[in-house]
CSV table of C-alpha atoms and ligand atoms in Angstrom, one decimal:
chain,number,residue,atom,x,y,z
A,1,UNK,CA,19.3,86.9,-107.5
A,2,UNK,CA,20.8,84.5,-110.2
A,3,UNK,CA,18.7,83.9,-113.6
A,4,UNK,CA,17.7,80.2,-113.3
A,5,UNK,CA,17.5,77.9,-116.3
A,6,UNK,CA,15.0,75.7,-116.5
A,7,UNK,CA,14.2,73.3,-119.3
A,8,UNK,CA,10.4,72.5,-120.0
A,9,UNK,CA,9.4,69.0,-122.3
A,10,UNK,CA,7.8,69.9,-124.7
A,11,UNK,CA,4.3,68.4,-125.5
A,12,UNK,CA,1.1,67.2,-123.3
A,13,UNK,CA,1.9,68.7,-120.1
A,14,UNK,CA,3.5,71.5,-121.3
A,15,UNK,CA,0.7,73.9,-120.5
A,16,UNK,CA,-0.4,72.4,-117.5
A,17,UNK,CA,3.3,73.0,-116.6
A,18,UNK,CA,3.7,76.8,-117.7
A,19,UNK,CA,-0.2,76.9,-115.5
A,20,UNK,CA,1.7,76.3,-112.3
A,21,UNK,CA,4.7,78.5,-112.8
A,22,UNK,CA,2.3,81.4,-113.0
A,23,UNK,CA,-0.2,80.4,-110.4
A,24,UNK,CA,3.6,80.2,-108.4
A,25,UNK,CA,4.6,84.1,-109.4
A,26,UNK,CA,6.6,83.3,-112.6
A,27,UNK,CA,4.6,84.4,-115.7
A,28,UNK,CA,6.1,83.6,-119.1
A,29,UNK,CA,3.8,86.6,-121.0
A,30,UNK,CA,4.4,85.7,-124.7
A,31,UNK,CA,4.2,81.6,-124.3
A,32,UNK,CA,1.7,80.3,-126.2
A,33,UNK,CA,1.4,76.6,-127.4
A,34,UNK,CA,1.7,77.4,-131.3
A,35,UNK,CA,5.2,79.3,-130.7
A,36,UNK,CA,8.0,78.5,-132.3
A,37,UNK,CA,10.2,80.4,-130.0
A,38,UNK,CA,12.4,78.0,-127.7
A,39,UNK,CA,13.8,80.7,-125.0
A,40,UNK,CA,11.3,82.4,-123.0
A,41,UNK,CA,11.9,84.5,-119.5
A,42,UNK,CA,9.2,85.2,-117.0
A,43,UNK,CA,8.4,88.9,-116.1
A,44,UNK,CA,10.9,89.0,-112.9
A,45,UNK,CA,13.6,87.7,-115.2
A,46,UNK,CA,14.0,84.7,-111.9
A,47,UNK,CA,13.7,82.1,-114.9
A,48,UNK,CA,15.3,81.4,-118.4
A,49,UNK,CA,12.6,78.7,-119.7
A,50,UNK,CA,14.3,76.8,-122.5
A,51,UNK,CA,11.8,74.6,-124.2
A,52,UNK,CA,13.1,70.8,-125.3
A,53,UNK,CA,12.2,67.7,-126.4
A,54,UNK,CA,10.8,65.4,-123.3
A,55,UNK,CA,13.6,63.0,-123.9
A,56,UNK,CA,16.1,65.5,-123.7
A,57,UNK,CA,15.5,67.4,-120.4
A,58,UNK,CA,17.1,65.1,-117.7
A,59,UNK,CA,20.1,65.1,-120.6
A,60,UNK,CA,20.0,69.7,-120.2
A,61,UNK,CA,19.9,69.2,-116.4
A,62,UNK,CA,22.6,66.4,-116.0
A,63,UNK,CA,25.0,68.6,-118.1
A,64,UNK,CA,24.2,71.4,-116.5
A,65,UNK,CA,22.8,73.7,-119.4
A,66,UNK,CA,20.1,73.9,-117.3
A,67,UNK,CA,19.9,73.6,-113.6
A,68,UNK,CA,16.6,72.4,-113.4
A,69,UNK,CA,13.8,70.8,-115.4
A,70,UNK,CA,10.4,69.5,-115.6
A,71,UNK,CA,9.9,66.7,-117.2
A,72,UNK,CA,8.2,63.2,-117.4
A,73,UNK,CA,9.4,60.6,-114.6
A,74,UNK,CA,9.1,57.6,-117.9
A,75,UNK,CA,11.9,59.9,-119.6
A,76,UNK,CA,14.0,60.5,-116.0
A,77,UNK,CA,14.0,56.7,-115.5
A,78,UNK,CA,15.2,56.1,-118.8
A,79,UNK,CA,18.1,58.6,-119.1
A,80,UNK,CA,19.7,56.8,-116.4
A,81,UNK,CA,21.5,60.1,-114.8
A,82,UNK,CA,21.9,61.3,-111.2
A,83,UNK,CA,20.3,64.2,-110.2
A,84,UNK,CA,17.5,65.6,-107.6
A,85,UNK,CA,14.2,64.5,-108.5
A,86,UNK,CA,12.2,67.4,-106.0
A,87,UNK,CA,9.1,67.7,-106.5
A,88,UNK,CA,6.0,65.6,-108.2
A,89,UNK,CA,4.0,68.0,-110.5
A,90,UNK,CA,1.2,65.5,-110.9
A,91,UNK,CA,0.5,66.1,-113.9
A,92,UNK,CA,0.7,63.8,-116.9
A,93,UNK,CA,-0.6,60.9,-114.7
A,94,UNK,CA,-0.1,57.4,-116.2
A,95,UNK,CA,2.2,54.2,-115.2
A,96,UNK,CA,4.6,52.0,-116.6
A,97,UNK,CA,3.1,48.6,-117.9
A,98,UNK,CA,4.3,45.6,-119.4
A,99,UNK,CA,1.9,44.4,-122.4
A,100,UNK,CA,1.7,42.0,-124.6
A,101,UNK,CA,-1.4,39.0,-125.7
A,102,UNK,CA,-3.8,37.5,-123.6
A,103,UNK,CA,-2.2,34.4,-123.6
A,104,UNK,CA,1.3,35.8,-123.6
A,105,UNK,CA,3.1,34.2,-120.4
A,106,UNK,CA,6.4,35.4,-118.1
A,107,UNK,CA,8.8,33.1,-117.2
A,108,UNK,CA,12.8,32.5,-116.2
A,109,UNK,CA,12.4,29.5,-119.2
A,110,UNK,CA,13.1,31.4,-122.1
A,111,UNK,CA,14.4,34.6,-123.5
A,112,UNK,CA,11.6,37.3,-123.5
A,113,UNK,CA,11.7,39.3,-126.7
A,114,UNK,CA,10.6,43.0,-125.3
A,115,UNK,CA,9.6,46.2,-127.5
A,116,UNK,CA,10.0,49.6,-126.1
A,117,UNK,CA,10.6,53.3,-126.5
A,118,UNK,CA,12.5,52.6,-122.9
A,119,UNK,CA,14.7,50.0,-123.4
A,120,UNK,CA,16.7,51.1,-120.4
A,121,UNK,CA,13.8,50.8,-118.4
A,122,UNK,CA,12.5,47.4,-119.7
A,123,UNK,CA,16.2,46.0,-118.9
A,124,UNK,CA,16.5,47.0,-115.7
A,125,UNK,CA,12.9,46.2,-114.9
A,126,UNK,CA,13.1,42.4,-116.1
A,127,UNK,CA,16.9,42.1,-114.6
A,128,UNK,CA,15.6,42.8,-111.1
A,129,UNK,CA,13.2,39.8,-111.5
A,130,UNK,CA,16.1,37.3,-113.0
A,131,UNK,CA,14.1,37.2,-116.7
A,132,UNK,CA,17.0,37.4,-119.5
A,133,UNK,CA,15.4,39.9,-122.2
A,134,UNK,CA,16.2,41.2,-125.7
A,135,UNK,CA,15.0,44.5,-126.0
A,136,UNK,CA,13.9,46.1,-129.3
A,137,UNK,CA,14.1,49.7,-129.2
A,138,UNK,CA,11.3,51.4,-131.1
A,139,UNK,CA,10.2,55.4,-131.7
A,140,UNK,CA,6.4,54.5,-131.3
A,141,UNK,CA,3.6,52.5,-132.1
A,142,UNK,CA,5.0,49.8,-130.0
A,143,UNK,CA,1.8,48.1,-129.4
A,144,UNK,CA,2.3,46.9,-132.7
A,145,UNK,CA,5.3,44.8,-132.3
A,146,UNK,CA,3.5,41.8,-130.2
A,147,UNK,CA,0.8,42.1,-132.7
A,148,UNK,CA,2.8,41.7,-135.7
A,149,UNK,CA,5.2,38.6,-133.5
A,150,UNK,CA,8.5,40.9,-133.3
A,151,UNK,CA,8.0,41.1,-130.1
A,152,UNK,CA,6.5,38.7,-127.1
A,153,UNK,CA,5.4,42.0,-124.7
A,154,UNK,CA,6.1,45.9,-125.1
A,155,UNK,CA,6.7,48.2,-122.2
A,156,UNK,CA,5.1,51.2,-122.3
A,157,UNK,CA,2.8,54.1,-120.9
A,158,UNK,CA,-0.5,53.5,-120.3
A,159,UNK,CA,-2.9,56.3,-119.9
A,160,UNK,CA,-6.6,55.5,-120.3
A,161,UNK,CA,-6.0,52.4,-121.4
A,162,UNK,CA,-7.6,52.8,-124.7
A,163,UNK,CA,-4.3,51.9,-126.9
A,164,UNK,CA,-3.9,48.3,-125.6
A,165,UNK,CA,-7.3,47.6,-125.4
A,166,UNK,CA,-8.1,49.0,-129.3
A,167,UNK,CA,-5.4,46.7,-130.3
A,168,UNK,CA,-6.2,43.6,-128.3
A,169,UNK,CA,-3.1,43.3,-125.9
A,170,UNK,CA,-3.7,43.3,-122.2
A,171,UNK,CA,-1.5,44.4,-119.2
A,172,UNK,CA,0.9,42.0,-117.8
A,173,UNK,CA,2.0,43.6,-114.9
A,174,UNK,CA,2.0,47.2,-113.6
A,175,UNK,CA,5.5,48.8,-113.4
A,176,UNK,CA,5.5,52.4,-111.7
A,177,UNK,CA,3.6,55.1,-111.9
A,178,UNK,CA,4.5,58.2,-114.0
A,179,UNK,CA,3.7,62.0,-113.4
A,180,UNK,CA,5.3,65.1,-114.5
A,181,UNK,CA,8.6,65.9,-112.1
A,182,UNK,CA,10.7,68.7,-111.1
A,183,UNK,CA,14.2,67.5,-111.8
A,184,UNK,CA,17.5,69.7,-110.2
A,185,UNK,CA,21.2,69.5,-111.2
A,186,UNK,CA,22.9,68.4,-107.7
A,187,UNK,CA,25.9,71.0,-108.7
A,188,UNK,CA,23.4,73.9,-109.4
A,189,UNK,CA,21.7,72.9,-106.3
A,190,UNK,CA,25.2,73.1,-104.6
A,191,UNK,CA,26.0,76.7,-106.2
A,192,UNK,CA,22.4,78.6,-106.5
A,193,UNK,CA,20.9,76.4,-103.3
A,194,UNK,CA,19.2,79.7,-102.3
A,195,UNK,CA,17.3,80.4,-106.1
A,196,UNK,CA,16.5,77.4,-106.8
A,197,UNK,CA,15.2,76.3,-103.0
A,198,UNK,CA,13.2,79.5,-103.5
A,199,UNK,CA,11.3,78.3,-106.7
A,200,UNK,CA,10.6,74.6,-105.3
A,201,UNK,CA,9.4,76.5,-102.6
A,202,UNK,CA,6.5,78.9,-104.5
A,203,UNK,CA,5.9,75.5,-106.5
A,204,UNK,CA,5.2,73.3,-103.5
A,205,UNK,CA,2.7,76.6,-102.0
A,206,UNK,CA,0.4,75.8,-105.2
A,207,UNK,CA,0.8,72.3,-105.1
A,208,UNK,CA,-0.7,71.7,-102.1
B,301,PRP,C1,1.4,56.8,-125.9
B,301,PRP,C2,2.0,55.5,-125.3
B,301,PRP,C3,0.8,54.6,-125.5
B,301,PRP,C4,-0.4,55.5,-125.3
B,301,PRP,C5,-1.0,55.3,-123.9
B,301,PRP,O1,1.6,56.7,-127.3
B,301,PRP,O2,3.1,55.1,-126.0
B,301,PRP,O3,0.8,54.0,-126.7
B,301,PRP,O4,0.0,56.8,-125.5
B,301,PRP,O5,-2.2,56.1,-123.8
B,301,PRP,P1,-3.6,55.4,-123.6
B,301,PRP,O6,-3.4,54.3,-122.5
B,301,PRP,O7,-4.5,56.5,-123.1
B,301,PRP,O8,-4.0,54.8,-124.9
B,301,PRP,P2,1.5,58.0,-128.2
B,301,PRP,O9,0.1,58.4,-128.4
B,301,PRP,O10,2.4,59.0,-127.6
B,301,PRP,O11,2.1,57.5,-129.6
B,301,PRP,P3,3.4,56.8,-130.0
B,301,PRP,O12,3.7,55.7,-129.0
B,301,PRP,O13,3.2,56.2,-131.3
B,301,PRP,O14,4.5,57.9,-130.0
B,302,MG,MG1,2.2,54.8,-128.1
């Protein structure tokens, strides 16, 4: 059998991830969280686990240095690239929201200003609804930007809640939910159909 590469984000659900691998038969022995190693194989040598930035892993998979990943469905949706999207992890829960003051109001009237670390997202989310937008791309801390009157709303993750609320915004509107996703590369999935089918396969047995 082929060596499958699969690219892991790195961060929150990266354990939870690595957790389900092994409950699935693929045990990565010398992974632990404070590791600075990026390459890791599991003890069958089925998997070649590179370890990347969140952001990055639909980019590994679309290009095809690695024919799968797992990775966040906010950072899938914001790469904009076409590949499988197999199976839903579930872990990571949280949604897409758009945020902003209490008394902050929607409308086709005027030219929303929006802040996001997904501009991509925002765009296409406000486009579909006919609301002309100019997007602000920030790196984090977005809440801040209505606060401060960079932005009129922000779209962002929320999780518990706790972020908006702490700094007196309020959701809008609920956008999508987000979980952790197994991502394939459709020409990997076209050349190692039988590997890769055989993975989603032990994954979805655990999932259940
Ligand atoms: C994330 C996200 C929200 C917050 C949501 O920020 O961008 O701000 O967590 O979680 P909550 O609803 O439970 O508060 P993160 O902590 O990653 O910081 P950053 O945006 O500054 O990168
Ligand atoms: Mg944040």
């Amino acid at each position: 059998m082929e060596c499958i590469t699969l690219a892991l984000a790195k961060g929150r659900t990266a354990k939870g991830a690595i957790a389900i691998l092994k409950r699935a038969g693929f045990h990565f022995a010398d992974f632990h969280e404070k590791s600075r190693k990026l390459v890791f194989y599991d003890t069958k040598k089925q998997i070649k686990l590179i370890f990347v930035k969140a952001v990055d892993v639909p980019t590994y998979v679309d290009k095809g240095a690695a024919d799968i990943g797992i990775a966040g469905k906010d950072n899938i949706m914001e790469a904009q690239v076409d590949l499988y999207e197999l199976l839903d992890l579930k872990l990571g829960k949280c949604k897409f929201a758009v945020a902003g003051l209490p008394d902050q109001k929607i409308d086709h009237t005027t030219v929303l200003t929006v802040a996001s670390k997904y501009p991509n997202v925002a765009e296409h989310y406000f486009e579909q609804k006919g609301i002309t937008v100019d997007t602000i791309k920030l790196n984090g801390s977005v809440e801040l930007a209505p606060l401060i009157g960079m932005a009129d709303v922000i779209v962002d993750i929320v999780e518990t809640g706790n972020t908006i609320n702490e700094n007196g915004l309020t959701i809008i509107e609920d956008m999508e939910p987000i979980s952790t996703r197994l991502i394939v590369n459709k020409a990997s999935f076209a050349t190692k159909t039988k590997e890769i089918q055989q993975i989603i396969k032990k994954l979805e047995s655990v999932l259940e």
